[in-house]
PDB file of C-alpha atoms in Angstrom:
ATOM      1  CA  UNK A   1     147.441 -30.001  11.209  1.00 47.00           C
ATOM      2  CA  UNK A   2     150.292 -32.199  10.118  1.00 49.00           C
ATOM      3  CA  UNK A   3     150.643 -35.277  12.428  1.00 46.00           C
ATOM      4  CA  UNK A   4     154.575 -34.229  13.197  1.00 50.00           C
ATOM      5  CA  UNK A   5     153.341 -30.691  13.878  1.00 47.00           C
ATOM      6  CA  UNK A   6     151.225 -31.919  16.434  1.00 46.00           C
ATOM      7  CA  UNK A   7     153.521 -34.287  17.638  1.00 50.00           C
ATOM      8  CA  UNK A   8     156.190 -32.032  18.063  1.00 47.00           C
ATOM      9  CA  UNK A   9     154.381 -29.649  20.720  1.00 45.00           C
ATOM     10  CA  UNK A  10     153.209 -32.523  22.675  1.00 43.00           C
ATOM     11  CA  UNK A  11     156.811 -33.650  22.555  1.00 45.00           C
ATOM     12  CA  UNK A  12     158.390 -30.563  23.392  1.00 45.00           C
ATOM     13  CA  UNK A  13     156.113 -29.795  25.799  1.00 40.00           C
ATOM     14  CA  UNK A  14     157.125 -33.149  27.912  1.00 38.00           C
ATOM     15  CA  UNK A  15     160.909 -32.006  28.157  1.00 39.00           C
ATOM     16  CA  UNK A  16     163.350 -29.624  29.423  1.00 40.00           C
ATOM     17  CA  UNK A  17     164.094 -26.793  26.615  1.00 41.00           C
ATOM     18  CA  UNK A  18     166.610 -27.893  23.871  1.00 44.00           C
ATOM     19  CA  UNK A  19     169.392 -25.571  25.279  1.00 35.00           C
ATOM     20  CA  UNK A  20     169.415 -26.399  28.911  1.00 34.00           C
ATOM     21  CA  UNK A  21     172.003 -28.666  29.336  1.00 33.00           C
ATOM     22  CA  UNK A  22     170.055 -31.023  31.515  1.00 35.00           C
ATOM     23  CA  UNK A  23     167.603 -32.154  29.281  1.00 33.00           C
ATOM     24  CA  UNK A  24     168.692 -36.022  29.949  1.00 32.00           C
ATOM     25  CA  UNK A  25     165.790 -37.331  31.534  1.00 30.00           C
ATOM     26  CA  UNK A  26     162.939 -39.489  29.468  1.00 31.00           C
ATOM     27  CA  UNK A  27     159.416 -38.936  29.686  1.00 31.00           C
ATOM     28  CA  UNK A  28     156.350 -41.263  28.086  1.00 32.00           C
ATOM     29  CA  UNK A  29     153.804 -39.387  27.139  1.00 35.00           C
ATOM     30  CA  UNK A  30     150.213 -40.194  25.203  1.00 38.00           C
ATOM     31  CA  UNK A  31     149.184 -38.169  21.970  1.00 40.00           C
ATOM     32  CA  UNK A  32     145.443 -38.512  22.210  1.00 40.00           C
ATOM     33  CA  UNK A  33     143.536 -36.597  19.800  1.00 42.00           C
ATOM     34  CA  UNK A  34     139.619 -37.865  20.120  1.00 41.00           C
ATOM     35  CA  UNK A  35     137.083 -35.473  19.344  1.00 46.00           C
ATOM     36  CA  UNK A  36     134.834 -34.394  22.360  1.00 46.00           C
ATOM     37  CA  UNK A  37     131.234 -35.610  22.125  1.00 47.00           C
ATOM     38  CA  UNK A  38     130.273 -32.206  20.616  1.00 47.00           C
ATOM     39  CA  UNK A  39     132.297 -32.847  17.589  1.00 47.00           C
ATOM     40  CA  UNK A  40     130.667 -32.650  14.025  1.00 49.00           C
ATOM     41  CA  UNK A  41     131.095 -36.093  12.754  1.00 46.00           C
ATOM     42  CA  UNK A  42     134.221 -38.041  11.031  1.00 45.00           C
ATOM     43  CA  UNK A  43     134.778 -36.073   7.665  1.00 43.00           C
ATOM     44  CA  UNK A  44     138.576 -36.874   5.813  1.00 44.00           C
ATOM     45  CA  UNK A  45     139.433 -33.469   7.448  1.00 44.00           C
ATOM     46  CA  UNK A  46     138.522 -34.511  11.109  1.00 44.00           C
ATOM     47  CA  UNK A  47     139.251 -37.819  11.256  1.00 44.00           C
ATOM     48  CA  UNK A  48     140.806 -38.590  14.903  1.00 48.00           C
ATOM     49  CA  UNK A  49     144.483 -39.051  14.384  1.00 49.00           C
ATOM     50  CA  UNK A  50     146.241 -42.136  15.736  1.00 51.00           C
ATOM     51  CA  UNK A  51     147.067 -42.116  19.376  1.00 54.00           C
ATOM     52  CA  UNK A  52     150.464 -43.453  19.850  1.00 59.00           C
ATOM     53  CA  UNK A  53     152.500 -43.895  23.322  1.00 56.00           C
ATOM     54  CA  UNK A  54     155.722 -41.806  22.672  1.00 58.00           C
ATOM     55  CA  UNK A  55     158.506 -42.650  24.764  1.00 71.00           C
ATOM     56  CA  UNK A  56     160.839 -40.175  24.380  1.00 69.00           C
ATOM     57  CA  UNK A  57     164.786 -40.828  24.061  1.00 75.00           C
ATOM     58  CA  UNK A  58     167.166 -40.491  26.904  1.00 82.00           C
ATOM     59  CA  UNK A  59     169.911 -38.359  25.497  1.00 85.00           C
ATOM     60  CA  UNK A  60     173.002 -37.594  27.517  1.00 91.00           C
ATOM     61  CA  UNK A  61     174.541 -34.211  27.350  1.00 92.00           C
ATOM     62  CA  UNK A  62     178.230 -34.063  25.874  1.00 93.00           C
ATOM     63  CA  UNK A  63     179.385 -30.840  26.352  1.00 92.00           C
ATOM     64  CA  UNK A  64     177.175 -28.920  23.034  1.00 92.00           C
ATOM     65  CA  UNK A  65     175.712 -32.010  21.760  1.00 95.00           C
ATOM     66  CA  UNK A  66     173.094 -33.913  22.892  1.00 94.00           C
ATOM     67  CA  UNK A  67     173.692 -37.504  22.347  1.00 95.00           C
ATOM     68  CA  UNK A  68     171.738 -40.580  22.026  1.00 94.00           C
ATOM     69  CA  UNK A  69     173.380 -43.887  20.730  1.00 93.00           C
ATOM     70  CA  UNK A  70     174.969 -42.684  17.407  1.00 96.00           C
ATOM     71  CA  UNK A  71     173.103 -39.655  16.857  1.00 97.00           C
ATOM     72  CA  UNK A  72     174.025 -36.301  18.048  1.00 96.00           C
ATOM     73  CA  UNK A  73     172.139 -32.843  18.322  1.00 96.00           C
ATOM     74  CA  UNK A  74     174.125 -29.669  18.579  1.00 95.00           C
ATOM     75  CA  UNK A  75     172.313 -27.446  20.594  1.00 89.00           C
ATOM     76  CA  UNK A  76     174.128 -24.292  19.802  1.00 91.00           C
ATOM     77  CA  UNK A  77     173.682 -24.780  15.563  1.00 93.00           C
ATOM     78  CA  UNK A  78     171.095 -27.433  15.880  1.00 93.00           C
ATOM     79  CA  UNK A  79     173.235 -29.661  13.175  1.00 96.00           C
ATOM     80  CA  UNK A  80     172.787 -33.367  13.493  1.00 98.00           C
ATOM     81  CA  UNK A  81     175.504 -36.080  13.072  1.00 98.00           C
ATOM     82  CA  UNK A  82     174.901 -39.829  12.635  1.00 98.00           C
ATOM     83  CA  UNK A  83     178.039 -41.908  13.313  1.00 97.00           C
ATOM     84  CA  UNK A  84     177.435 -44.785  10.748  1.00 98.00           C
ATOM     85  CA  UNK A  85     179.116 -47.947   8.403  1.00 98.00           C
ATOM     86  CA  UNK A  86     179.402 -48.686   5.183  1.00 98.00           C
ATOM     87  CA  UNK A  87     176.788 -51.091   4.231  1.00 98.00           C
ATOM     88  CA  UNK A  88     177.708 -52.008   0.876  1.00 95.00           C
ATOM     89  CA  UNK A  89     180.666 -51.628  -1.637  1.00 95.00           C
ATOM     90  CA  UNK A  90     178.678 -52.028  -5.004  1.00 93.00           C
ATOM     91  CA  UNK A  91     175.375 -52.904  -6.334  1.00 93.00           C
ATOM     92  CA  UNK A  92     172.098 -50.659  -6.676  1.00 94.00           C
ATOM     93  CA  UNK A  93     170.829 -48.286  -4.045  1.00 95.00           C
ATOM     94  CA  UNK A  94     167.638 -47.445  -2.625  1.00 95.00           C
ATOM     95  CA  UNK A  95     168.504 -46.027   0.435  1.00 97.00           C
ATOM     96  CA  UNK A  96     171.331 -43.786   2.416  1.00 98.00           C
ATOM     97  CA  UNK A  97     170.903 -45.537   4.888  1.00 98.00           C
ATOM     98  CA  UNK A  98     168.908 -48.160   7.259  1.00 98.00           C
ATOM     99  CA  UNK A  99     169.284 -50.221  10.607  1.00 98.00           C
ATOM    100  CA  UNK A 100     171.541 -52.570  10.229  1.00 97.00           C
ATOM    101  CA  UNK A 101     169.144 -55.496  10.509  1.00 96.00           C
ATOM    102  CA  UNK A 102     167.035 -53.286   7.272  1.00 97.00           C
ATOM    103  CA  UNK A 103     167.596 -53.211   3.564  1.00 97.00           C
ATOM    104  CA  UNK A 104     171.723 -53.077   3.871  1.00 97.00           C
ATOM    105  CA  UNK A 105     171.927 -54.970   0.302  1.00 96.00           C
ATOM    106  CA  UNK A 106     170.552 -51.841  -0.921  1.00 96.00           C
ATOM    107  CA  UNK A 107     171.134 -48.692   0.792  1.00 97.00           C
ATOM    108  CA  UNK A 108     175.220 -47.131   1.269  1.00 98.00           C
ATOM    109  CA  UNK A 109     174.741 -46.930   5.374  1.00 98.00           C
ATOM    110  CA  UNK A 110     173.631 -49.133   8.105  1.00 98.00           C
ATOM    111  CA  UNK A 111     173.435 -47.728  11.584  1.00 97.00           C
ATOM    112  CA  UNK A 112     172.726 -49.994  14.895  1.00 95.00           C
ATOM    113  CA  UNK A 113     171.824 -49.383  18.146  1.00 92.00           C
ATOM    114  CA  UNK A 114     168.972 -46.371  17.513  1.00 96.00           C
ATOM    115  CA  UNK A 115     165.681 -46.566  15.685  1.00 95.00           C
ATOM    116  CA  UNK A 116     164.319 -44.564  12.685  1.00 97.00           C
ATOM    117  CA  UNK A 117     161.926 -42.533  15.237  1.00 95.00           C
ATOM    118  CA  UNK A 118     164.804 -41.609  17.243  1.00 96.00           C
ATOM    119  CA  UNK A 119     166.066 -39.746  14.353  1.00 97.00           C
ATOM    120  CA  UNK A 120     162.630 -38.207  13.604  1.00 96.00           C
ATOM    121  CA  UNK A 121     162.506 -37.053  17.168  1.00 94.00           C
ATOM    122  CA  UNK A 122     166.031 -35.473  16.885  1.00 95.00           C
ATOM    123  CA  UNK A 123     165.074 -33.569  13.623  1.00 96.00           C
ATOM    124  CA  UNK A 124     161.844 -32.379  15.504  1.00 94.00           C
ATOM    125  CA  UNK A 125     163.977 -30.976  18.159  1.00 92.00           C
ATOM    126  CA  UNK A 126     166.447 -29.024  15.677  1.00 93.00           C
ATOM    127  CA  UNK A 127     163.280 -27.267  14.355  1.00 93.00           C
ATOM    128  CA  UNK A 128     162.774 -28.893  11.061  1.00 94.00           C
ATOM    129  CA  UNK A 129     159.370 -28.716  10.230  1.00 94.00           C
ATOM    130  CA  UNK A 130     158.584 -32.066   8.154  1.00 96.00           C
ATOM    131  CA  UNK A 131     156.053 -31.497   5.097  1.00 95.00           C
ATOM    132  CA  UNK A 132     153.778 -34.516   4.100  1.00 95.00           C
ATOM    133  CA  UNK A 133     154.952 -37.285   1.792  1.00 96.00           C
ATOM    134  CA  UNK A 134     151.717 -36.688  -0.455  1.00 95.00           C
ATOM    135  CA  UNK A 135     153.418 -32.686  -0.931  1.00 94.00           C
ATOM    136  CA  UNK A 136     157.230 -34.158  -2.127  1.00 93.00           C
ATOM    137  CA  UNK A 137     155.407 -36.808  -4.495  1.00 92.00           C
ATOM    138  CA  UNK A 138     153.648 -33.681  -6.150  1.00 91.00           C
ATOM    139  CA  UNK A 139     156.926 -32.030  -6.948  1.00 89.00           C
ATOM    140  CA  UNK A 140     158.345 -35.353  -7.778  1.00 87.00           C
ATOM    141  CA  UNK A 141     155.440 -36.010 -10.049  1.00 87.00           C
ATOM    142  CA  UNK A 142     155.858 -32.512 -11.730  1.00 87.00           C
ATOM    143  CA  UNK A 143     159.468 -32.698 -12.287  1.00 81.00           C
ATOM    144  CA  UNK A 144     159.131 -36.364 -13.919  1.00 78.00           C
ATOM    145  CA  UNK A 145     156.663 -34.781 -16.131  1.00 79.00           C
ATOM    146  CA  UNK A 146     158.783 -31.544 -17.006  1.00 77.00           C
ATOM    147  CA  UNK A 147     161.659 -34.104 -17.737  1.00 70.00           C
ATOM    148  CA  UNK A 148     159.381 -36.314 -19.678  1.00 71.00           C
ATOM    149  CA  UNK A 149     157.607 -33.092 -21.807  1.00 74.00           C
ATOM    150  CA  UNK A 150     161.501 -32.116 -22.522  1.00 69.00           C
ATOM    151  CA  UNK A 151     162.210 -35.525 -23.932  1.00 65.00           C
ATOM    152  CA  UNK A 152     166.146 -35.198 -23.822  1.00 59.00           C
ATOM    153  CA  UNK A 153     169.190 -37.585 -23.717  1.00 57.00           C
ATOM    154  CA  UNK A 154     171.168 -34.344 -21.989  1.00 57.00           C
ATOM    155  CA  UNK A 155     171.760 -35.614 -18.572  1.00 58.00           C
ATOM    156  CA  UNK A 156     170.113 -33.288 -16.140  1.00 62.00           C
ATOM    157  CA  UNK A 157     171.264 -30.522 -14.418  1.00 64.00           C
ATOM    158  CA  UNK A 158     172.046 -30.469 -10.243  1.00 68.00           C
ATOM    159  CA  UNK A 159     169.198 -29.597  -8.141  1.00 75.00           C
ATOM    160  CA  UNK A 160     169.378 -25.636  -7.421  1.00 76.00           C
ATOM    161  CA  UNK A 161     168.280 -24.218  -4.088  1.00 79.00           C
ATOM    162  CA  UNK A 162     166.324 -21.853  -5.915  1.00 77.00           C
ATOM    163  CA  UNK A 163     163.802 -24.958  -6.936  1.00 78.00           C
ATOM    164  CA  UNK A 164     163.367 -26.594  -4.015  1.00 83.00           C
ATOM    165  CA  UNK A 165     161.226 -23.339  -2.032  1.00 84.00           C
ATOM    166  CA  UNK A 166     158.287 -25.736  -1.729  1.00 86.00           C
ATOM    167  CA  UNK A 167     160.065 -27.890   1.098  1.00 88.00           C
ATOM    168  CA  UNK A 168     160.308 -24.628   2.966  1.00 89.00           C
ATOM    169  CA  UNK A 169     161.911 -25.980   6.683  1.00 91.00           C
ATOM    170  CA  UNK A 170     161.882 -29.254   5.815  1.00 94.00           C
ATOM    171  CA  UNK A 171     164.815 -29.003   3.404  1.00 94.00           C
ATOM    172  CA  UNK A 172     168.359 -30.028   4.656  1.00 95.00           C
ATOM    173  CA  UNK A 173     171.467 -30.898   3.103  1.00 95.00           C
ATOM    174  CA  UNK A 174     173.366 -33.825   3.879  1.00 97.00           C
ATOM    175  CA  UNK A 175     176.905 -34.178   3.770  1.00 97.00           C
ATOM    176  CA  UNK A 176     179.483 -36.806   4.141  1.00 98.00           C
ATOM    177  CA  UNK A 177     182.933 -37.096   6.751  1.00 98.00           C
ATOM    178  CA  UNK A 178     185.340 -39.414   6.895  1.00 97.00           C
ATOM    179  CA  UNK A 179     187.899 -38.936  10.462  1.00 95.00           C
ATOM    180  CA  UNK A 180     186.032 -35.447  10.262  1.00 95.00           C
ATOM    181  CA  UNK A 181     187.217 -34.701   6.560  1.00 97.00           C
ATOM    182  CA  UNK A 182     184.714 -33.692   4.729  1.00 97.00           C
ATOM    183  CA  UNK A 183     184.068 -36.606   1.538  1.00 97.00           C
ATOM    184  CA  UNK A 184     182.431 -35.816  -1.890  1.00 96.00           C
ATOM    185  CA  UNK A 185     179.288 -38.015  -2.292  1.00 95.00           C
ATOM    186  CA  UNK A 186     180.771 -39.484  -6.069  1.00 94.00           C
ATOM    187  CA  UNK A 187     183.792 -40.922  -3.659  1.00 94.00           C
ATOM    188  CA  UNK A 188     181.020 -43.746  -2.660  1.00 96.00           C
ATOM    189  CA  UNK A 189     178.384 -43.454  -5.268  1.00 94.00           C
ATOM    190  CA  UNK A 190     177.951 -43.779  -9.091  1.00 91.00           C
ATOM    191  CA  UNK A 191     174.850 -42.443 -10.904  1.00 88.00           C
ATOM    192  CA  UNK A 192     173.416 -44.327 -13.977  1.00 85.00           C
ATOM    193  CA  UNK A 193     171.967 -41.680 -15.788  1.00 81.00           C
ATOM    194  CA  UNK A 194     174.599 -38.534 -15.535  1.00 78.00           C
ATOM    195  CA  UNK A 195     176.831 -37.009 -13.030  1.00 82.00           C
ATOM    196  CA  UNK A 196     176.592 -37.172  -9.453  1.00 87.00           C
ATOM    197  CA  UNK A 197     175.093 -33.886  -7.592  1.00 85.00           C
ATOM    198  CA  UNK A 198     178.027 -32.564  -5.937  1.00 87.00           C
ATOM    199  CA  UNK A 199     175.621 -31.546  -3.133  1.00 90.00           C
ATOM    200  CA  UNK A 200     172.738 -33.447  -1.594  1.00 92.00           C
ATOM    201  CA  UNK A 201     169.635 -32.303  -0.718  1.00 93.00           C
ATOM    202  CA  UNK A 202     166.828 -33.951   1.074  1.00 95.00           C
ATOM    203  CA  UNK A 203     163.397 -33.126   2.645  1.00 96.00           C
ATOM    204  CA  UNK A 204     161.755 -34.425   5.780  1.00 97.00           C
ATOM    205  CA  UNK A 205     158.650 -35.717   5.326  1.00 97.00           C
ATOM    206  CA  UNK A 206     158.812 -37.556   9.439  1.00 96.00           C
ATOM    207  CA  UNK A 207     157.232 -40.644   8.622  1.00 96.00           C
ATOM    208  CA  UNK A 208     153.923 -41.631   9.566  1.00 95.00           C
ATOM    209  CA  UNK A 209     152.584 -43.915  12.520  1.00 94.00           C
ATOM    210  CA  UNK A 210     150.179 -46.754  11.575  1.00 93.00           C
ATOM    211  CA  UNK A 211     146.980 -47.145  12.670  1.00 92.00           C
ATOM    212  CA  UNK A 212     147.394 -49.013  16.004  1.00 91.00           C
ATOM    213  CA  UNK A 213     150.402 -46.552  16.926  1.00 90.00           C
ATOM    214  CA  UNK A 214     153.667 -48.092  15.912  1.00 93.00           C
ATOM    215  CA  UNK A 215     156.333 -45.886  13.732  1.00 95.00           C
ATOM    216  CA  UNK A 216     156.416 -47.081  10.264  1.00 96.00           C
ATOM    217  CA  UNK A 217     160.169 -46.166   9.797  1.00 96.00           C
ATOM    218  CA  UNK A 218     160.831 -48.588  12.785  1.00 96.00           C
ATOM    219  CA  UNK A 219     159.145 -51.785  11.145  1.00 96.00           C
ATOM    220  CA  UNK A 220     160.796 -51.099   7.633  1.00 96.00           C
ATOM    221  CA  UNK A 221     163.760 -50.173   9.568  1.00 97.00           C
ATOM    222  CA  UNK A 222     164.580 -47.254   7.030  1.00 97.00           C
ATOM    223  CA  UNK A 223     165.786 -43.647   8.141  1.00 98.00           C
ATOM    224  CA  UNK A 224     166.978 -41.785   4.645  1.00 98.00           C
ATOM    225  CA  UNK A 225     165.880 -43.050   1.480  1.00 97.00           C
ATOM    226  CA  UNK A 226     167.284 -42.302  -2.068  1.00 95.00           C
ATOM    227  CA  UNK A 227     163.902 -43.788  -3.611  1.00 92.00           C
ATOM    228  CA  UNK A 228     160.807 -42.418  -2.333  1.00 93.00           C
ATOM    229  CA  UNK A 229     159.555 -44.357   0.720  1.00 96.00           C
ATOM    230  CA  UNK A 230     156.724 -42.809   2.839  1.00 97.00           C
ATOM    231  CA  UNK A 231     157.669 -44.617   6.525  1.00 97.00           C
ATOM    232  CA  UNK A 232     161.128 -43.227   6.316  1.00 98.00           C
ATOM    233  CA  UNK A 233     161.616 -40.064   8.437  1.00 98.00           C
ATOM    234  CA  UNK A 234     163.945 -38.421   5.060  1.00 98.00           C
ATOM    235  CA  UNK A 235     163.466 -38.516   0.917  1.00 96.00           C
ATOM    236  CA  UNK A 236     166.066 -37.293  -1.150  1.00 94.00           C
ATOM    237  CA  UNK A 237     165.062 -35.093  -3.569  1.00 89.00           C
ATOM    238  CA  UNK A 238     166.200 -36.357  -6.897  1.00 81.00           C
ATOM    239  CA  UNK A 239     164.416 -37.078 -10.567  1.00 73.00           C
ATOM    240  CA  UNK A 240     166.310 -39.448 -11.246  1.00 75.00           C
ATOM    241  CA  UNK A 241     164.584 -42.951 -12.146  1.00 71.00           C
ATOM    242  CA  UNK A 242     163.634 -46.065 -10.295  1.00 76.00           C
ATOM    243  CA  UNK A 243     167.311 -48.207 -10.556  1.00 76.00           C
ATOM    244  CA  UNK A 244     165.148 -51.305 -10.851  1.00 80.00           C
ATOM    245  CA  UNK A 245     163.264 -50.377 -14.205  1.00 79.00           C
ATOM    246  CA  UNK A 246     166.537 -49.783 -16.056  1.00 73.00           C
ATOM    247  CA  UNK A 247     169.938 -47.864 -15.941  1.00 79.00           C
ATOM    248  CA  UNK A 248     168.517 -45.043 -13.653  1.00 80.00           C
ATOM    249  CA  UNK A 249     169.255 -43.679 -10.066  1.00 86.00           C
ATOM    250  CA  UNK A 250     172.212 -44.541  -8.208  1.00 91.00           C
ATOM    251  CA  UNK A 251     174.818 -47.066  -7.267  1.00 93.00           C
ATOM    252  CA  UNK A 252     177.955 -47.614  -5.499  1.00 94.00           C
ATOM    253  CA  UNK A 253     180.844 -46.901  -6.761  1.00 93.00           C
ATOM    254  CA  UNK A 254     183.198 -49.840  -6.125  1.00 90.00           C
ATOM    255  CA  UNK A 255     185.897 -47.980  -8.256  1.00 90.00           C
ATOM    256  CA  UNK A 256     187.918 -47.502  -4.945  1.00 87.00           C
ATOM    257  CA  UNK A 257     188.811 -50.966  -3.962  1.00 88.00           C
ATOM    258  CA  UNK A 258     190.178 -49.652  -0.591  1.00 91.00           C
ATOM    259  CA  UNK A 259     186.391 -48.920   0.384  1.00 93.00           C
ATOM    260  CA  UNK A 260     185.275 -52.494   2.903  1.00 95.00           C
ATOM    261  CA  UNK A 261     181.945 -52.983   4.569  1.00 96.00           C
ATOM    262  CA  UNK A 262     181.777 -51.555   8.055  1.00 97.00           C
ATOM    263  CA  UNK A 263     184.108 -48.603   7.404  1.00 97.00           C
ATOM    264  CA  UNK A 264     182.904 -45.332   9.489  1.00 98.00           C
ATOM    265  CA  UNK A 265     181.878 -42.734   8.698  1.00 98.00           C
ATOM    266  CA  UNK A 266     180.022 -39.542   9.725  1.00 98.00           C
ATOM    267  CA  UNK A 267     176.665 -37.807   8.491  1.00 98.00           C
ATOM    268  CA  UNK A 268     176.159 -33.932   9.307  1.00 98.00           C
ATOM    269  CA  UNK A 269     172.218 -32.938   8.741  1.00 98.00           C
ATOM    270  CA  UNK A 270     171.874 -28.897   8.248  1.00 95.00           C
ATOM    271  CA  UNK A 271     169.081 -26.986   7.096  1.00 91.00           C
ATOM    272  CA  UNK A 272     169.725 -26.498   3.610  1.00 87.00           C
ATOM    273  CA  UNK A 273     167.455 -23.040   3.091  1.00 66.00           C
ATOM    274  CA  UNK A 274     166.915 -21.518  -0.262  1.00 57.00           C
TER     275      UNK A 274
END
């Protein structure tokens, strides 16, 4: 069973339903997953998971939304939106976006005052279903070979839905508001190797915790990244290239000089189904 999985009944089963609109009040809870005496010894498919002390978020209810520092929950639709700055104004990107004391010389957003887990535990909530981080680096690892076998200067078409049935629930799209109008992603970014996608799609691969408990998204301080990172809670899922080992991948685009560092803006997180 996927860690999240597992993690996500324990979880749910520590606090009020989603749609009652008292579910306010924080729990701490212990995941502990030891085999009883009687179990057949450590194999890689029964190893005991981690047992990490969860505490969950206090979120306070705002009419529909559940809120918790700069991330809301709808509970009616279940969308997500992350109140965030702008971290950068040019220069190459790994990441959407970090905690503001992260990688911000890198990645378009910063966000303060929440923590990467926080964000997992939201998505758990809205019933994404995260897939592993070894499953996206398999279709990342097929699609770099497709591209390579093609061996073509053509830049490469958008993502379609249609190709990305493998993430099954833990595909969303991601989109972009500015004083709730709704922005296209080549207004901030620039990619080096075609056009941007006019639509961005990302899968949730939640993370993982280390082996004495912690959240790894929480020490690297990254939440979405653009380049594959296994402690963030999201990947984006791209072929393009690694932006450090040539003209590949993305960057700002400091074409609009009206664009400043700690301008606001608004993420909305929706299942993105094929």
């Amino acid at each position: 069973m996927h860690f999240n999985t597992l993690l996500t009944l324990l979880l749910l089963a520590s606090i009020p339903p989603l749609l009652k609109a008292d579910a306010t009040t924080p729990a701490t809870t212990t995941a502990s997953t030891a085999p009883a005496n009687t179990a057949p010894p450590p194999s890689p498919s029964n190893l005991p998971l981690p047992s990490p002390t969860v505490t969950l978020p206090e979120f306070k209810t705002e009419g529909d939304w559940l809120v918790l520092g700069g991330i809301r929950i709808n509970k009616a639709t279940r969308e997500i939106r992350v109140q965030v700055e702008l971290a950068l104004t040019e220069g190459i990107l790994e990441f959407l976006l970090v905690d503001g004391k992260g990688k911000t010389y890198e990645s378009i957003f910063e966000l303060n005052g929440n923590k990467p887990s926080e964000l997992n535990f939201a998505l758990l909530l809205a019933g994404v279903e995260p897939i592993t981080f070894a499953k996206y680096m398999d279709w990342v690892n097929a699609q770099t070979a497709k591209d390579e076998a093609a061996k073509t200067d053509v830049p490469r078409a958008p993502l379609a839905l249609s190709e990305l049935g493998f993430a099954g629930n833990a595909l969303i799209e991601i989109q972009l508001f500015r004083e709730g109008q709704l922005l296209p992603w080549d207004k901030l970014v620039a990619s080096r190797e075609g056009k941007v996608p006019p639509r961005w799609y990302f899968v949730v691969t939640g993370g993982f915790f280390t082996t004495d408990g912690r959240f790894a998204g929480d020490m690297n301080l990254s939440y979405i990244a653009l380049w594959r990172d296994p402690s963030a809670p999201i990947n984006f899922l791209s072929r393009e290239g690694n932006p450090y080992r040539g003209p590949q991948g993305f960057a700002m685009n400091n074409s609009d000089k009206s664009l400043s560092k700690g301008m606001k803006f608004e993420l909305s997180l929706l299942p993105a189904k094929p």
